[in-house]
Short mmCIF file of C-alpha atoms in Angstrom, two decimals:
data_model
loop_
_atom_site.label_atom_id
_atom_site.label_comp_id
_atom_site.label_asym_id
_atom_site.label_seq_id
_atom_site.Cartn_x
_atom_site.Cartn_y
_atom_site.Cartn_z
CA VAL C 18 81.04 107.58 191.75
CA VAL C 19 83.00 104.98 189.80
CA ARG C 20 83.54 107.43 186.95
CA LEU C 21 85.04 109.95 189.37
CA GLN C 22 87.65 107.61 190.77
CA GLY C 23 91.08 108.93 189.85
CA ALA C 24 89.61 112.14 188.42
CA VAL C 25 88.34 113.96 191.51
CA LEU C 26 91.11 116.55 191.50
CA ARG C 27 90.64 117.43 187.84
CA TRP C 28 86.86 117.60 188.13
CA SER C 29 87.04 119.70 191.29
CA PHE C 30 88.66 122.57 189.43
CA HIS C 31 86.07 122.49 186.63
CA PRO C 32 83.03 124.85 186.79
CA ALA C 33 80.56 122.00 186.24
CA GLY C 34 82.72 119.16 187.49
CA CYS C 35 82.97 120.62 190.99
CA ARG C 36 79.20 120.32 191.31
CA VAL C 37 79.35 116.67 190.31
CA VAL C 38 82.03 115.97 192.92
CA GLN C 39 80.03 117.75 195.62
CA ALA C 40 76.95 115.69 194.79
CA ALA C 41 78.99 112.50 194.86
CA LEU C 42 80.44 113.34 198.28
CA GLU C 43 76.97 113.94 199.62
CA LEU C 44 75.28 110.88 198.11
CA ALA C 45 78.02 108.23 198.18
CA SER C 46 78.52 105.76 200.99
CA ALA C 47 80.80 106.82 203.80
CA ASP C 48 83.72 104.76 202.52
CA ALA C 49 83.27 105.87 198.92
CA ALA C 50 83.02 109.53 199.90
CA ALA C 51 86.18 109.25 201.99
CA ALA C 52 88.02 107.66 199.05
CA LEU C 53 86.93 110.46 196.73
CA ALA C 54 88.01 113.17 199.17
CA TRP C 55 91.35 111.46 199.69
CA GLU C 56 92.22 112.30 196.07
CA LEU C 57 92.41 115.96 197.13
CA ARG C 58 95.26 115.20 199.49
CA GLY C 59 98.34 117.27 198.64
CA ALA C 60 96.28 119.86 196.74
CA VAL C 61 94.36 121.52 199.58
CA ARG C 62 96.12 124.87 199.32
CA ARG C 63 95.53 125.11 195.57
CA ALA C 64 91.94 123.94 195.95
CA SER C 65 91.25 126.44 198.75
CA GLU C 66 92.20 129.27 196.39
CA SER C 67 90.08 127.99 193.51
CA LYS C 68 86.65 129.53 192.89
CA HIS C 69 85.41 126.04 192.04
CA ALA C 70 87.43 123.53 194.08
CA ASN C 71 86.92 125.41 197.34
CA PHE C 72 83.31 124.24 197.30
CA VAL C 73 84.49 120.64 197.09
CA LEU C 74 86.73 121.08 200.12
CA ALA C 75 83.87 122.69 202.02
CA LYS C 76 81.53 119.85 201.14
CA ALA C 77 84.09 117.28 202.28
CA VAL C 78 84.35 119.00 205.65
CA GLU C 79 80.56 119.11 205.94
CA VAL C 80 79.77 115.47 205.11
CA LEU C 81 82.80 113.43 206.17
CA PRO C 82 83.59 112.28 209.71
CA VAL C 83 86.10 114.64 211.29
CA GLU C 84 88.98 112.18 211.21
CA GLN C 85 88.53 111.63 207.48
CA SER C 86 88.53 115.33 206.62
CA ALA C 87 91.33 116.23 209.05
CA PHE C 88 93.92 116.29 206.25
CA ILE C 89 92.31 119.52 205.01
CA ALA C 90 93.05 121.38 208.25
CA GLU C 91 96.47 119.75 208.47
CA GLU C 92 97.47 120.97 205.01
CA LEU C 93 96.13 124.46 205.70
CA LEU C 94 98.49 124.71 208.65
CA GLY C 95 101.28 125.20 206.14
CA CYS C 96 99.58 128.15 204.45
CA ALA C 97 97.21 129.46 207.12
CA LYS C 98 98.40 133.07 206.97
CA THR C 99 97.46 133.27 203.30
CA ALA C 100 94.39 131.04 203.37
CA VAL C 101 92.58 132.86 206.18
CA ARG C 102 92.84 136.10 204.20
CA HIS C 103 91.85 134.57 200.87
CA GLN C 104 88.46 135.17 199.27
CA PHE C 105 87.80 131.43 199.04
CA GLY C 106 90.21 130.10 201.65
CA CYS C 107 88.35 131.86 204.43
CA ARG C 108 85.31 129.73 203.58
CA ILE C 109 87.25 126.56 204.36
CA PHE C 110 88.28 127.98 207.73
CA CYS C 111 84.63 128.69 208.49
CA ARG C 112 83.47 125.19 207.56
CA LEU C 113 86.24 123.64 209.67
CA ILE C 114 85.23 125.78 212.65
CA GLU C 115 81.60 124.70 212.22
CA HIS C 116 82.13 120.99 211.64
CA ALA C 117 85.58 120.08 212.97
CA GLY C 118 86.30 122.64 215.66
CA GLU C 119 87.33 120.08 218.27
CA HIS C 120 89.91 118.36 216.08
CA PRO C 121 93.52 119.16 217.07
CA ALA C 122 94.42 120.38 213.57
CA THR C 123 91.55 122.87 213.51
CA ALA C 124 92.37 123.96 217.06
CA ARG C 125 95.94 124.67 215.92
CA LEU C 126 94.66 126.74 213.01
CA ILE C 127 92.61 128.83 215.41
CA ASP C 128 95.33 129.16 218.04
CA GLU C 129 98.25 129.84 215.71
CA GLU C 130 96.56 132.10 213.18
CA VAL C 131 93.25 133.50 214.40
CA VAL C 132 93.98 134.14 218.08
CA ARG C 133 97.41 135.62 217.51
CA THR C 134 96.25 138.11 214.89
CA ALA C 135 92.55 138.47 215.73
CA LEU C 136 92.54 142.26 215.81
CA GLU C 137 94.24 142.55 212.43
CA LEU C 138 92.09 139.82 210.87
CA SER C 139 88.94 141.54 212.12
CA ARG C 140 89.72 144.45 209.82
CA HIS C 141 90.33 142.27 206.78
CA GLU C 142 87.80 142.00 203.98
CA TYR C 143 87.64 138.20 204.13
CA ALA C 144 89.37 137.14 207.34
CA HIS C 145 86.84 138.95 209.54
CA TYR C 146 84.36 136.20 208.68
CA VAL C 147 86.70 133.67 210.27
CA VAL C 148 87.09 135.68 213.48
CA ALA C 149 83.32 136.05 213.74
CA HIS C 150 82.91 132.32 213.16
CA VAL C 151 85.25 131.52 216.04
CA LEU C 152 83.24 133.80 218.33
CA GLU C 153 80.00 132.13 217.28
CA HIS C 154 80.85 128.46 216.76
CA SER C 155 84.10 127.54 218.52
CA LEU C 156 84.69 125.99 221.92
CA PRO C 157 84.28 128.33 224.92
CA GLU C 158 88.04 128.54 225.54
CA GLN C 159 88.67 129.49 221.90
CA ARG C 160 85.96 132.15 222.01
CA ALA C 161 87.47 133.52 225.19
CA ALA C 162 90.97 133.64 223.70
CA VAL C 163 89.80 135.55 220.62
CA ALA C 164 87.65 137.87 222.73
CA ALA C 165 90.65 138.65 224.95
CA ALA C 166 92.69 139.51 221.86
CA LEU C 167 89.98 141.91 220.71
CA LEU C 168 89.21 143.58 224.05
CA THR C 169 91.94 146.21 223.96
CA ASP C 170 92.00 149.99 223.71
CA GLN C 171 91.42 149.50 219.97
CA PHE C 172 87.98 147.97 220.48
CA ALA C 173 85.98 151.18 219.94
CA ARG C 174 87.87 151.83 216.70
CA LEU C 175 87.11 148.28 215.64
CA ALA C 176 83.40 148.93 216.21
CA LYS C 177 83.56 151.76 213.66
CA HIS C 178 85.51 149.76 211.11
CA ARG C 179 83.89 148.66 207.86
CA TYR C 180 84.57 144.97 208.57
CA GLY C 181 85.38 145.04 212.27
CA ARG C 182 81.84 146.11 213.14
CA PHE C 183 80.58 142.62 212.22
CA VAL C 184 83.07 141.02 214.61
CA VAL C 185 82.04 143.40 217.40
CA GLU C 186 78.37 142.59 216.83
CA THR C 187 79.15 138.87 216.97
CA LEU C 188 81.05 139.30 220.24
CA PHE C 189 78.05 141.00 221.84
CA THR C 190 75.73 138.33 220.48
CA HIS C 191 77.63 135.12 221.25
CA CYS C 192 80.32 135.67 223.88
CA CYS C 193 79.91 135.24 227.62
CA ALA C 194 78.41 137.95 229.84
CA GLU C 195 81.83 138.79 231.31
CA ASP C 196 83.32 139.53 227.88
CA GLN C 197 80.22 141.47 226.85
CA THR C 198 80.56 143.65 229.94
CA LYS C 199 84.25 144.27 229.24
CA ALA C 200 83.41 145.19 225.67
CA LEU C 201 80.77 147.68 226.73
CA LYS C 202 83.13 149.31 229.25
CA LEU C 203 85.75 149.72 226.52
CA LEU C 204 83.20 151.38 224.26
CA ARG C 205 82.16 153.77 227.03
CA GLN C 206 85.76 154.65 227.83
CA SER C 207 86.77 155.30 224.23
CA ALA C 208 83.68 156.53 222.43
CA ASP C 209 80.61 158.68 223.01
CA PRO C 210 77.66 156.25 222.85
CA VAL C 211 75.54 158.80 220.98
CA ASN C 212 78.31 159.33 218.43
CA LEU C 213 78.73 155.59 218.11
CA ALA C 214 74.99 155.04 217.69
CA THR C 215 74.85 157.51 214.79
CA HIS C 216 78.08 156.34 213.15
CA THR C 217 77.78 154.63 209.75
CA ASN C 218 79.36 151.46 211.11
CA GLY C 219 79.36 151.90 214.88
CA HIS C 220 75.59 151.77 215.26
CA MET C 221 75.74 147.97 214.91
CA ALA C 222 77.48 147.68 218.29
CA ILE C 223 74.81 149.72 220.04
CA GLU C 224 72.04 147.76 218.33
CA ALA C 225 73.64 144.48 219.49
CA VAL C 226 73.71 145.74 223.08
CA LEU C 227 70.07 146.81 222.89
CA ARG C 228 69.11 143.37 221.58
CA LEU C 229 70.81 141.86 224.63
CA SER C 230 68.57 143.99 226.83
CA ALA C 231 65.47 142.92 224.92
CA ASP C 232 66.49 139.29 225.41
CA GLY C 233 67.01 139.76 229.14
CA GLY C 234 70.69 140.76 229.16
CA GLY C 235 71.83 143.23 231.78
CA VAL C 236 74.45 145.32 230.01
CA ALA C 237 72.21 147.63 228.00
CA GLY C 238 71.39 149.77 230.98
CA GLU C 239 75.03 150.85 231.16
CA VAL C 240 74.97 152.48 227.69
#
């Protein structure tokens, strides 16, 4: 840990060095780990787009108390539109949702970027992971807000989308019964269930509904 002091940023961007920093964050004392992570301050955007340093950011979110990793979410607020769609940046969003979802900075990220553009993000190669993470891991009010943004006349098309299908499956798996019922009604109104069940992507929505029935849910009988 002593050897890393003052060199965390440089090591984080190195293929082998990033592993050393991650191990140090995990094994160091709470104060020492916080001091190491603090060296990333001011470089969060650049680190979130690095194929090496993004793992260091993720580890910091995982092991540090929320207040000590909050600077990561705060700095992402300035580049959220890009980060949520980035191959590596989306991973940081997901870790923040899992480990710091109740912090005001993370809540702002969700409200200002994910909720407002949930339908568009659900069709994105990387951002759809973030939308699904909100539906699975966020606070009930955040899940409800994202679900409301998705439950439009575009929902059936989303179920057939290459990436959107995963978001639809997550909604049926993790959202409240009221939102699940709304989602099923939208599918019935906009798509033939048989056609959807045999569609390359759409079958995942039907399978999710059937799993609900097997687990005691009551919506499957409406398919």
